[in-house]
mmCIF file of C-alpha atoms and ligand atoms in Angstrom:
data_model
loop_
_atom_site.group_PDB
_atom_site.id
_atom_site.type_symbol
_atom_site.label_atom_id
_atom_site.label_comp_id
_atom_site.label_asym_id
_atom_site.label_seq_id
_atom_site.Cartn_x
_atom_site.Cartn_y
_atom_site.Cartn_z
ATOM 1 C CA MET A 1 -0.007 -0.002 -0.008
ATOM 2 C CA ARG A 2 0.956 3.655 -0.461
ATOM 3 C CA VAL A 3 1.859 5.567 2.693
ATOM 4 C CA LEU A 4 -0.797 8.199 3.463
ATOM 5 C CA ARG A 5 0.171 11.569 4.832
ATOM 6 C CA ARG A 6 -1.160 15.095 5.379
ATOM 7 C CA GLY A 7 -2.253 16.606 2.071
ATOM 8 C CA ASP A 8 -3.426 13.296 0.583
ATOM 9 C CA GLU A 9 -7.012 12.745 -0.445
ATOM 10 C CA GLY A 10 -9.184 10.079 -1.935
ATOM 11 C CA PRO A 11 -11.140 6.955 -0.965
ATOM 12 C CA ALA A 12 -8.304 5.501 1.133
ATOM 13 C CA VAL A 13 -8.233 8.670 3.266
ATOM 14 C CA ALA A 14 -12.032 8.520 3.565
ATOM 15 C CA GLU A 15 -11.797 5.004 4.915
ATOM 16 C CA VAL A 16 -9.160 6.107 7.491
ATOM 17 C CA ARG A 17 -11.323 9.059 8.493
ATOM 18 C CA SER A 18 -14.356 6.889 9.118
ATOM 19 C CA THR A 19 -12.265 4.408 11.137
ATOM 20 C CA LEU A 20 -10.818 7.205 13.322
ATOM 21 C CA ALA A 21 -14.293 8.597 13.780
ATOM 22 C CA ALA A 22 -15.638 5.204 14.801
ATOM 23 C CA LEU A 23 -12.822 4.970 17.382
ATOM 24 C CA GLY A 24 -13.906 8.365 18.746
ATOM 25 C CA LEU A 25 -10.628 10.043 17.732
ATOM 26 C CA LEU A 26 -12.197 12.299 15.102
ATOM 27 C CA PRO A 27 -15.479 14.163 15.299
ATOM 28 C CA PRO A 28 -18.292 12.524 13.287
ATOM 29 C CA VAL A 29 -17.806 13.144 9.589
ATOM 30 C CA ASN A 30 -19.458 16.196 8.035
ATOM 31 C CA GLY A 31 -18.555 18.130 4.940
ATOM 32 C CA VAL A 32 -15.220 17.163 3.371
ATOM 33 C CA THR A 33 -14.578 13.456 4.065
ATOM 34 C CA ASP A 34 -11.594 12.456 1.953
ATOM 35 C CA GLN A 35 -8.970 14.966 3.034
ATOM 36 C CA PHE A 36 -5.922 14.039 5.147
ATOM 37 C CA ASP A 37 -5.884 17.312 7.058
ATOM 38 C CA HIS A 38 -4.430 18.543 10.387
ATOM 39 C CA ALA A 39 -7.197 16.989 12.381
ATOM 40 C CA VAL A 40 -6.599 13.610 10.775
ATOM 41 C CA GLU A 41 -2.893 13.795 11.409
ATOM 42 C CA HIS A 42 -3.533 14.685 15.046
ATOM 43 C CA ALA A 43 -5.962 11.782 15.416
ATOM 44 C CA VAL A 44 -3.464 9.400 13.781
ATOM 45 C CA ARG A 45 -0.766 10.505 16.199
ATOM 46 C CA ALA A 46 -3.056 9.984 19.194
ATOM 47 C CA PHE A 47 -3.956 6.518 17.886
ATOM 48 C CA GLN A 48 -0.291 5.589 17.325
ATOM 49 C CA GLN A 49 0.679 6.760 20.785
ATOM 50 C CA HIS A 50 -2.131 4.782 22.373
ATOM 51 C CA ARG A 51 -1.079 1.644 20.462
ATOM 52 C CA GLY A 52 2.640 1.991 21.154
ATOM 53 C CA LEU A 53 3.478 2.654 17.527
ATOM 54 C CA ILE A 54 5.928 5.215 16.172
ATOM 55 C CA THR A 55 3.977 8.510 16.345
ATOM 56 C CA ASP A 56 4.849 9.990 12.974
ATOM 57 C CA GLY A 57 1.286 10.874 11.907
ATOM 58 C CA LEU A 58 1.747 8.823 8.750
ATOM 59 C CA ILE A 59 -0.295 5.787 7.754
ATOM 60 C CA GLY A 60 2.129 3.105 6.743
ATOM 61 C CA PRO A 61 1.522 -0.647 6.805
ATOM 62 C CA ALA A 62 1.850 -1.064 10.636
ATOM 63 C CA THR A 63 -0.537 1.809 11.451
ATOM 64 C CA TYR A 64 -2.961 0.684 8.748
ATOM 65 C CA ARG A 65 -2.979 -2.850 10.176
ATOM 66 C CA ALA A 66 -3.482 -1.500 13.716
ATOM 67 C CA LEU A 67 -6.345 0.737 12.580
ATOM 68 C CA ARG A 68 -8.044 -2.244 10.941
ATOM 69 C CA ASP A 69 -7.485 -4.440 14.013
ATOM 70 C CA ALA A 70 -8.994 -1.768 16.225
ATOM 71 C CA THR A 71 -12.300 -1.856 14.293
ATOM 72 C CA TYR A 72 -13.067 -5.452 15.190
ATOM 73 C CA GLN A 73 -15.344 -6.081 18.136
ATOM 74 C CA LEU A 74 -15.938 -9.529 19.577
ATOM 75 C CA GLY A 75 -18.952 -11.084 17.907
ATOM 76 C CA GLY A 76 -18.584 -9.058 14.712
ATOM 77 C CA ARG A 77 -17.030 -11.919 12.710
ATOM 78 C CA PRO A 78 -16.292 -15.576 13.374
ATOM 79 C CA LEU A 79 -12.797 -16.260 14.728
ATOM 80 C CA ALA A 80 -10.760 -19.394 14.130
ATOM 81 C CA TYR A 81 -7.164 -20.526 13.882
ATOM 82 C CA LEU A 82 -5.953 -20.059 10.321
ATOM 83 C CA VAL A 83 -2.430 -21.548 10.237
ATOM 84 C CA SER A 84 -1.320 -19.752 7.035
ATOM 85 C CA ALA A 85 -2.708 -16.322 7.929
ATOM 86 C CA PRO A 86 -3.611 -15.981 11.671
ATOM 87 C CA ILE A 87 -6.531 -13.633 12.376
ATOM 88 C CA THR A 88 -5.560 -10.508 14.328
ATOM 89 C CA GLY A 89 -7.717 -7.865 15.909
ATOM 90 C CA ASP A 90 -9.072 -6.332 19.031
ATOM 91 C CA ASP A 91 -11.865 -8.916 19.030
ATOM 92 C CA VAL A 92 -9.204 -11.626 19.308
ATOM 93 C CA ALA A 93 -7.594 -9.802 22.264
ATOM 94 C CA THR A 94 -10.989 -9.534 23.965
ATOM 95 C CA LEU A 95 -11.650 -13.223 23.450
ATOM 96 C CA GLN A 96 -8.179 -14.093 24.901
ATOM 97 C CA GLU A 97 -8.789 -11.851 27.902
ATOM 98 C CA ARG A 98 -12.189 -13.441 28.558
ATOM 99 C CA LEU A 99 -10.713 -16.981 28.303
ATOM 100 C CA LEU A 100 -7.863 -16.044 30.666
ATOM 101 C CA GLU A 101 -10.296 -14.553 33.135
ATOM 102 C CA LEU A 102 -12.284 -17.754 33.030
ATOM 103 C CA GLY A 103 -9.203 -19.822 33.737
ATOM 104 C CA TYR A 104 -8.340 -20.981 30.213
ATOM 105 C CA ASP A 105 -4.728 -20.543 29.237
ATOM 106 C CA ALA A 106 -5.029 -18.615 25.956
ATOM 107 C CA GLY A 107 -1.477 -17.301 26.356
ATOM 108 C CA ARG A 108 -0.730 -13.613 26.234
ATOM 109 C CA ALA A 109 -3.696 -11.509 25.093
ATOM 110 C CA ASN A 110 -1.818 -10.209 22.055
ATOM 111 C CA GLY A 111 -4.723 -10.075 19.613
ATOM 112 C CA VAL A 112 -3.393 -12.907 17.382
ATOM 113 C CA PHE A 113 -5.497 -16.027 17.117
ATOM 114 C CA GLY A 114 -2.870 -18.753 17.381
ATOM 115 C CA ALA A 115 -2.717 -22.433 18.369
ATOM 116 C CA GLN A 116 -2.811 -21.719 22.075
ATOM 117 C CA THR A 117 -5.894 -19.522 21.736
ATOM 118 C CA GLU A 118 -7.611 -22.278 19.799
ATOM 119 C CA ALA A 119 -6.682 -24.925 22.402
ATOM 120 C CA ALA A 120 -8.074 -22.707 25.196
ATOM 121 C CA LEU A 121 -11.234 -22.044 23.195
ATOM 122 C CA ARG A 122 -11.744 -25.769 22.611
ATOM 123 C CA ASN A 123 -11.386 -26.447 26.333
ATOM 124 C CA PHE A 124 -13.921 -23.768 27.105
ATOM 125 C CA GLN A 125 -16.358 -25.186 24.556
ATOM 126 C CA ARG A 126 -15.918 -28.696 25.968
ATOM 127 C CA ASP A 127 -16.534 -27.514 29.566
ATOM 128 C CA TYR A 128 -19.622 -25.527 28.589
ATOM 129 C CA GLY A 129 -21.212 -28.265 26.476
ATOM 130 C CA LEU A 130 -20.795 -26.412 23.185
ATOM 131 C CA THR A 131 -19.775 -27.759 19.804
ATOM 132 C CA VAL A 132 -16.057 -28.292 20.159
ATOM 133 C CA ASP A 133 -14.869 -26.806 16.857
ATOM 134 C CA GLY A 134 -12.359 -24.169 17.997
ATOM 135 C CA ILE A 135 -14.354 -21.539 16.187
ATOM 136 C CA CYS A 136 -15.602 -18.508 18.047
ATOM 137 C CA GLY A 137 -18.995 -18.137 16.373
ATOM 138 C CA PRO A 138 -22.483 -17.086 17.474
ATOM 139 C CA GLU A 139 -22.979 -20.038 19.917
ATOM 140 C CA THR A 140 -19.655 -19.418 21.679
ATOM 141 C CA ILE A 141 -20.254 -15.678 21.847
ATOM 142 C CA ARG A 142 -23.633 -16.275 23.420
ATOM 143 C CA ALA A 143 -22.063 -18.544 26.079
ATOM 144 C CA LEU A 144 -19.365 -16.014 26.812
ATOM 145 C CA ARG A 145 -21.963 -13.264 27.157
ATOM 146 C CA GLN A 146 -24.102 -15.347 29.497
ATOM 147 C CA LEU A 147 -21.237 -15.731 31.918
ATOM 148 C CA SER A 148 -21.025 -12.805 34.271
ATOM 149 C CA PRO A 149 -18.232 -10.477 33.213
ATOM 150 C CA ARG A 150 -16.733 -10.981 36.631
ATOM 151 C CA ALA A 151 -16.685 -14.741 36.441
ATOM 152 C CA ARG A 152 -13.146 -15.864 37.023
ATOM 153 C CA GLY A 153 -11.576 -19.225 37.083
ATOM 154 C CA GLY A 154 -8.309 -20.555 38.429
ATOM 155 C CA ARG A 155 -5.981 -18.110 36.642
ATOM 156 C CA PRO A 156 -3.686 -20.869 35.307
ATOM 157 C CA VAL A 157 -0.658 -18.703 34.965
ATOM 158 C CA LEU A 158 -0.844 -17.804 38.597
ATOM 159 C CA LEU A 159 -1.487 -21.400 39.637
ATOM 160 C CA ARG A 160 1.629 -22.524 37.682
ATOM 161 C CA GLU A 161 3.791 -19.910 39.380
ATOM 162 C CA GLN A 162 2.313 -20.868 42.736
ATOM 163 C CA GLU A 163 3.116 -24.495 42.066
ATOM 164 C CA ARG A 164 6.735 -23.587 41.426
ATOM 165 C CA VAL A 165 6.896 -21.654 44.702
ATOM 166 C CA ARG A 166 5.177 -24.538 46.557
ATOM 167 C CA ARG A 167 7.686 -27.027 45.219
ATOM 168 C CA SER A 168 10.502 -24.829 46.453
ATOM 169 C CA GLY A 169 9.007 -25.387 49.895
ATOM 170 C CA PRO A 170 7.247 -23.284 52.524
ATOM 171 C CA ARG A 171 10.452 -22.558 54.387
ATOM 172 C CA LEU A 172 11.445 -18.928 54.577
ATOM 173 C CA THR A 173 15.017 -19.961 55.253
ATOM 174 C CA GLY A 174 17.257 -19.122 52.346
ATOM 175 C CA LYS A 175 14.764 -16.719 50.724
ATOM 176 C CA ARG A 176 16.553 -13.554 49.666
ATOM 177 C CA ILE A 177 14.456 -10.443 50.089
ATOM 178 C CA VAL A 178 15.568 -6.983 48.998
ATOM 179 C CA ILE A 179 14.005 -4.250 51.120
ATOM 180 C CA ASP A 180 13.929 -0.950 49.341
ATOM 181 C CA PRO A 181 13.411 2.072 51.549
ATOM 182 C CA GLY A 182 12.180 4.841 49.226
ATOM 183 C CA HIS A 183 14.140 8.041 48.576
ATOM 184 C CA GLY A 184 17.112 8.881 50.797
ATOM 185 C CA ALA A 185 19.880 11.482 51.336
ATOM 186 C CA HIS A 186 18.962 14.769 49.631
ATOM 187 C CA ASP A 187 15.663 13.263 48.449
ATOM 188 C CA THR A 188 13.470 13.185 51.550
ATOM 189 C CA GLY A 189 10.382 12.123 49.658
ATOM 190 C CA VAL A 190 7.231 13.509 51.215
ATOM 191 C CA SER A 191 8.063 15.961 53.991
ATOM 192 C CA VAL A 192 5.417 17.342 56.309
ATOM 193 C CA ASP A 193 5.914 19.096 59.655
ATOM 194 C CA GLY A 194 9.506 17.893 59.864
ATOM 195 C CA VAL A 195 8.476 14.312 59.225
ATOM 196 C CA ASN A 196 10.400 12.850 56.251
ATOM 197 C CA GLU A 197 9.290 9.860 54.273
ATOM 198 C CA SER A 198 12.893 8.823 53.575
ATOM 199 C CA GLU A 199 13.737 8.580 57.299
ATOM 200 C CA LEU A 200 10.510 6.824 58.254
ATOM 201 C CA MET A 201 10.985 4.250 55.534
ATOM 202 C CA TRP A 202 14.618 3.715 56.520
ATOM 203 C CA ASP A 203 13.531 3.016 60.085
ATOM 204 C CA LEU A 204 10.727 0.726 58.892
ATOM 205 C CA ALA A 205 13.165 -1.134 56.613
ATOM 206 C CA ARG A 206 15.493 -1.795 59.553
ATOM 207 C CA ARG A 207 12.607 -3.166 61.643
ATOM 208 C CA LEU A 208 11.587 -5.371 58.743
ATOM 209 C CA GLU A 209 15.158 -6.512 58.116
ATOM 210 C CA GLY A 210 15.546 -7.612 61.789
ATOM 211 C CA ARG A 211 12.420 -9.733 61.675
ATOM 212 C CA MET A 212 13.287 -11.283 58.291
ATOM 213 C CA VAL A 213 16.743 -12.249 59.424
ATOM 214 C CA ALA A 214 15.317 -13.743 62.649
ATOM 215 C CA THR A 215 13.042 -16.011 60.584
ATOM 216 C CA GLY A 216 15.965 -17.279 58.483
ATOM 217 C CA MET A 217 15.443 -15.070 55.453
ATOM 218 C CA GLU A 218 18.281 -13.140 53.933
ATOM 219 C CA ALA A 219 17.338 -9.490 53.914
ATOM 220 C CA LEU A 220 19.260 -6.951 51.901
ATOM 221 C CA LEU A 221 18.698 -3.192 51.881
ATOM 222 C CA SER A 222 18.804 -1.494 48.519
ATOM 223 C CA ARG A 223 20.492 1.615 49.925
ATOM 224 C CA GLY A 224 22.431 2.933 52.888
ATOM 225 C CA PRO A 225 20.992 5.484 55.332
ATOM 226 C CA ASP A 226 22.386 8.427 53.384
ATOM 227 C CA GLN A 227 22.108 7.206 49.803
ATOM 228 C CA CYS A 228 19.562 7.682 47.104
ATOM 229 C CA PRO A 229 20.167 5.331 44.124
ATOM 230 C CA ASP A 230 17.758 5.869 41.241
ATOM 231 C CA GLU A 231 15.031 3.355 40.535
ATOM 232 C CA SER A 232 16.983 1.449 37.865
ATOM 233 C CA ALA A 233 20.016 1.155 40.158
ATOM 234 C CA ARG A 234 17.743 -0.302 42.861
ATOM 235 C CA ALA A 235 16.356 -2.793 40.380
ATOM 236 C CA GLN A 236 19.829 -3.715 39.262
ATOM 237 C CA PHE A 237 20.915 -4.265 42.810
ATOM 238 C CA ALA A 238 18.049 -6.731 43.316
ATOM 239 C CA ASN A 239 18.796 -8.484 40.064
ATOM 240 C CA GLU A 240 22.460 -8.872 40.809
ATOM 241 C CA ALA A 241 21.671 -10.117 44.287
ATOM 242 C CA GLY A 242 19.443 -12.819 42.790
ATOM 243 C CA ALA A 243 16.536 -11.636 44.970
ATOM 244 C CA ASP A 244 13.407 -13.756 45.397
ATOM 245 C CA LEU A 245 11.330 -10.680 46.212
ATOM 246 C CA VAL A 246 11.623 -6.902 46.318
ATOM 247 C CA LEU A 247 9.614 -4.834 48.737
ATOM 248 C CA SER A 248 9.747 -1.104 48.142
ATOM 249 C CA LEU A 249 8.583 1.078 51.040
ATOM 250 C CA HIS A 250 7.002 4.468 50.610
ATOM 251 C CA SER A 251 4.426 6.829 52.033
ATOM 252 C CA ASP A 252 2.124 8.916 49.937
ATOM 253 C CA ALA A 253 0.925 12.518 49.877
ATOM 254 C CA ASN A 254 -1.978 14.266 48.374
ATOM 255 C CA ALA A 255 -3.114 17.890 47.920
ATOM 256 C CA SER A 256 -6.209 16.980 49.871
ATOM 257 C CA PRO A 257 -5.430 16.525 53.561
ATOM 258 C CA LEU A 258 -8.341 14.069 53.679
ATOM 259 C CA ALA A 259 -6.631 11.493 51.439
ATOM 260 C CA GLN A 260 -5.389 8.610 53.520
ATOM 261 C CA GLY A 261 -4.786 4.883 53.460
ATOM 262 C CA LEU A 262 -2.669 2.025 52.189
ATOM 263 C CA ALA A 263 -2.098 0.851 48.637
ATOM 264 C CA CYS A 264 0.158 -1.809 47.079
ATOM 265 C CA PHE A 265 1.504 -1.819 43.543
ATOM 266 C CA HIS A 266 2.823 -4.647 41.416
ATOM 267 C CA PHE A 267 4.037 -4.863 37.843
ATOM 268 C CA GLY A 268 1.240 -4.962 35.294
ATOM 269 C CA SER A 269 -0.125 -3.078 32.326
ATOM 270 C CA GLY A 270 -3.635 -2.693 33.668
ATOM 271 C CA ASN A 271 -5.332 -4.303 30.665
ATOM 272 C CA GLY A 272 -4.247 -7.758 31.803
ATOM 273 C CA THR A 273 -1.856 -8.423 28.945
ATOM 274 C CA ALA A 274 1.299 -8.350 31.104
ATOM 275 C CA THR A 275 1.070 -8.879 34.812
ATOM 276 C CA SER A 276 3.454 -10.294 37.385
ATOM 277 C CA THR A 277 1.031 -12.849 38.862
ATOM 278 C CA LEU A 278 3.250 -13.524 41.866
ATOM 279 C CA GLY A 279 3.736 -9.802 42.329
ATOM 280 C CA GLU A 280 -0.063 -9.422 42.244
ATOM 281 C CA ALA A 281 -0.464 -12.185 44.793
ATOM 282 C CA MET A 282 2.170 -10.668 47.069
ATOM 283 C CA ALA A 283 0.549 -7.226 46.774
ATOM 284 C CA GLY A 284 -2.815 -8.757 47.710
ATOM 285 C CA LEU A 285 -1.395 -10.530 50.727
ATOM 286 C CA ILE A 286 0.381 -7.468 52.076
ATOM 287 C CA GLN A 287 -2.672 -5.293 51.449
ATOM 288 C CA ARG A 288 -4.923 -7.711 53.305
ATOM 289 C CA GLU A 289 -2.597 -8.277 56.185
ATOM 290 C CA LEU A 290 -1.755 -4.602 56.747
ATOM 291 C CA THR A 291 -5.248 -3.199 56.444
ATOM 292 C CA LYS A 292 -6.425 -5.805 58.937
ATOM 293 C CA ARG A 293 -3.638 -5.061 61.417
ATOM 294 C CA THR A 294 -3.260 -1.284 61.128
ATOM 295 C CA GLY A 295 -6.710 0.078 60.478
ATOM 296 C CA LEU A 296 -5.321 2.107 57.587
ATOM 297 C CA ARG A 297 -7.954 2.725 54.881
ATOM 298 C CA ASP A 298 -7.831 0.107 52.130
ATOM 299 C CA CYS A 299 -6.863 1.843 48.883
ATOM 300 C CA GLY A 300 -6.488 -1.450 47.045
ATOM 301 C CA THR A 301 -3.767 -3.059 44.871
ATOM 302 C CA HIS A 302 -2.929 -1.800 41.420
ATOM 303 C CA PRO A 303 -0.849 -2.841 38.414
ATOM 304 C CA LYS A 304 1.810 -0.294 37.389
ATOM 305 C CA THR A 305 4.664 -0.212 34.927
ATOM 306 C CA TRP A 306 6.944 1.885 37.160
ATOM 307 C CA GLU A 307 10.631 1.416 36.573
ATOM 308 C CA LEU A 308 11.452 -0.528 39.718
ATOM 309 C CA LEU A 309 8.537 -2.916 39.198
ATOM 310 C CA ARG A 310 9.337 -3.311 35.481
ATOM 311 C CA LEU A 311 13.128 -3.794 35.730
ATOM 312 C CA THR A 312 13.264 -6.254 38.604
ATOM 313 C CA ARG A 313 13.395 -9.901 37.432
ATOM 314 C CA CYS A 314 11.735 -11.230 40.555
ATOM 315 C CA PRO A 315 8.264 -10.186 41.841
ATOM 316 C CA ALA A 316 8.371 -6.676 43.275
ATOM 317 C CA VAL A 317 5.785 -4.824 45.335
ATOM 318 C CA ARG A 318 5.719 -1.147 46.175
ATOM 319 C CA ILE A 319 3.853 -0.434 49.330
ATOM 320 C CA GLU A 320 2.499 3.107 49.960
ATOM 321 C CA ILE A 321 1.959 3.105 53.676
ATOM 322 C CA GLY A 322 -0.376 5.925 54.632
ATOM 323 C CA TYR A 323 -0.442 9.557 53.587
ATOM 324 C CA LEU A 324 1.966 11.868 55.388
ATOM 325 C CA SER A 325 -0.243 14.727 54.256
ATOM 326 C CA ASN A 326 -3.068 13.271 56.386
ATOM 327 C CA THR A 327 -2.892 14.068 60.087
ATOM 328 C CA GLU A 328 -4.259 10.698 61.210
ATOM 329 C CA ASP A 329 -1.891 8.636 59.023
ATOM 330 C CA ARG A 330 1.050 10.797 59.942
ATOM 331 C CA THR A 331 0.421 10.427 63.653
ATOM 332 C CA ARG A 332 0.296 6.675 63.222
ATOM 333 C CA LEU A 333 3.509 6.489 61.153
ATOM 334 C CA THR A 334 5.540 8.580 63.595
ATOM 335 C CA ASP A 335 4.728 6.048 66.340
ATOM 336 C CA PRO A 336 7.541 3.413 66.433
ATOM 337 C CA ALA A 337 5.107 0.798 67.803
ATOM 338 C CA PHE A 338 2.944 1.317 64.688
ATOM 339 C CA ARG A 339 5.964 0.723 62.479
ATOM 340 C CA ASP A 340 6.555 -2.541 64.357
ATOM 341 C CA VAL A 341 3.001 -3.574 63.531
ATOM 342 C CA VAL A 342 3.633 -2.801 59.873
ATOM 343 C CA ALA A 343 6.869 -4.727 59.816
ATOM 344 C CA GLU A 344 5.263 -7.742 61.474
ATOM 345 C CA GLY A 345 2.321 -7.636 58.974
ATOM 346 C CA ILE A 346 4.701 -7.604 56.023
ATOM 347 C CA VAL A 347 6.748 -10.562 57.360
ATOM 348 C CA VAL A 348 3.539 -12.570 57.845
ATOM 349 C CA ALA A 349 2.366 -11.672 54.337
ATOM 350 C CA VAL A 350 5.692 -12.919 52.898
ATOM 351 C CA LYS A 351 5.341 -16.068 54.924
ATOM 352 C CA ARG A 352 1.851 -16.537 53.513
ATOM 353 C CA LEU A 353 3.165 -16.219 49.954
ATOM 354 C CA TYR A 354 5.550 -19.096 50.528
ATOM 355 C CA LEU A 355 2.940 -21.083 52.449
ATOM 356 C CA LEU A 356 0.292 -20.554 49.771
ATOM 357 C CA GLY A 357 -2.756 -21.692 51.608
ATOM 358 C CA GLU A 358 -1.129 -24.327 53.835
ATOM 359 C CA ASN A 359 -1.583 -23.595 57.479
ATOM 360 C CA ASP A 360 -3.685 -20.608 56.511
ATOM 361 C CA GLN A 361 -4.575 -18.807 59.693
ATOM 362 C CA PRO A 362 -7.089 -15.984 59.371
ATOM 363 C CA THR A 363 -5.654 -12.703 58.166
ATOM 364 C CA GLY A 364 -4.328 -10.593 60.988
ATOM 365 C CA SER A 365 -4.101 -13.443 63.515
ATOM 366 C CA PHE A 366 -0.666 -14.864 62.582
ATOM 367 C CA THR A 367 1.955 -13.405 64.883
ATOM 368 C CA PHE A 368 5.632 -12.917 64.364
ATOM 369 C CA ALA A 369 6.156 -15.507 67.166
ATOM 370 C CA ASP A 370 4.074 -18.040 65.176
ATOM 371 C CA VAL A 371 6.229 -17.498 62.114
ATOM 372 C CA LEU A 372 9.383 -17.889 64.148
ATOM 373 C CA ALA A 373 8.092 -21.072 65.864
ATOM 374 C CA HIS A 374 7.041 -22.516 62.510
ATOM 375 C CA GLU A 375 10.524 -21.949 61.070
ATOM 376 C CA LEU A 376 12.218 -23.356 64.104
ATOM 377 C CA ALA A 377 10.076 -26.480 64.078
ATOM 378 C CA LYS A 378 10.988 -27.041 60.433
ATOM 379 C CA ALA A 379 14.675 -26.614 61.175
ATOM 380 C CA GLU A 380 14.597 -29.464 63.720
HETATM 381 ZN ZN1 LIG B 1 7.902 7.818 48.058
#
């Protein structure tokens, strides 16, 4: 195909315009409809940026393909595995995401209908009593629609990772954890009324380190008391140390003094196409354990592509413990006894990750002494 650019006109441009309009990137067509003008170029750039393409405002083969893929919605055409020319499109990605949510391993939701997507679809069809033909047609679409959008199965990727951890044993002994106190040195992080995030997190890190070492884990700090490595250096430190887990400690701040609470972040793109499943599990365990123990407001767990989360090879979780801009949270955090509670909660959450359901005492009830006794009993 010919590359389309600003100044061009004709039926090919008209097609692009109507696609961009259908995607909501261009106002509905009126008047001139076959001109590649400023507005079209702007819309093309926005589309390219959103799709992770080179944002040059030109329509070459890659952008053209991506535009076409974006027009397909699940149910609009039958989908099947064509070995010679695999079907691609947003409808395929939606199908893959739905199958993954339901516990069928369709691989990465990359929008390409390949062999693994077909196998997952066949398994779904078998389980739901449909014709097992590997074709996503009207019958399959109906079945997918009937299932509640929230219906979720066993998340096979997560289960596989869990199985690996389980085989490595529930012992904490020998696990290498990198504790990453946020900020440091000249970078105090959030600073309110003489209370510095960097110093609080350093203190918390030391409390956590002591408990981890006592339970037989190897705990390494990503920085010294007066250092502030950048995020990629912290990730590199963890990678070179061969860490099993990275825990990054921060406190938050907000322009509103009312904002408060606890949130955990793990690596993930948010649309489910790339997520550290073990990171997600760890974030969930820490979130549960800490909200239960501390009374901090539950601000949930979230996927993020932040540098530290993205560059570490092992699961990494960033914990934002309270808002220093909130009086109540700040009062809690400045109390050393509160920081002990937080440290204990994190150790128990790590223990739970490696226990994975075994010996699963209710959240908030497992004490540091229990963890220690459990480890000692195993060592005998
Ligand atoms: Zn911070």
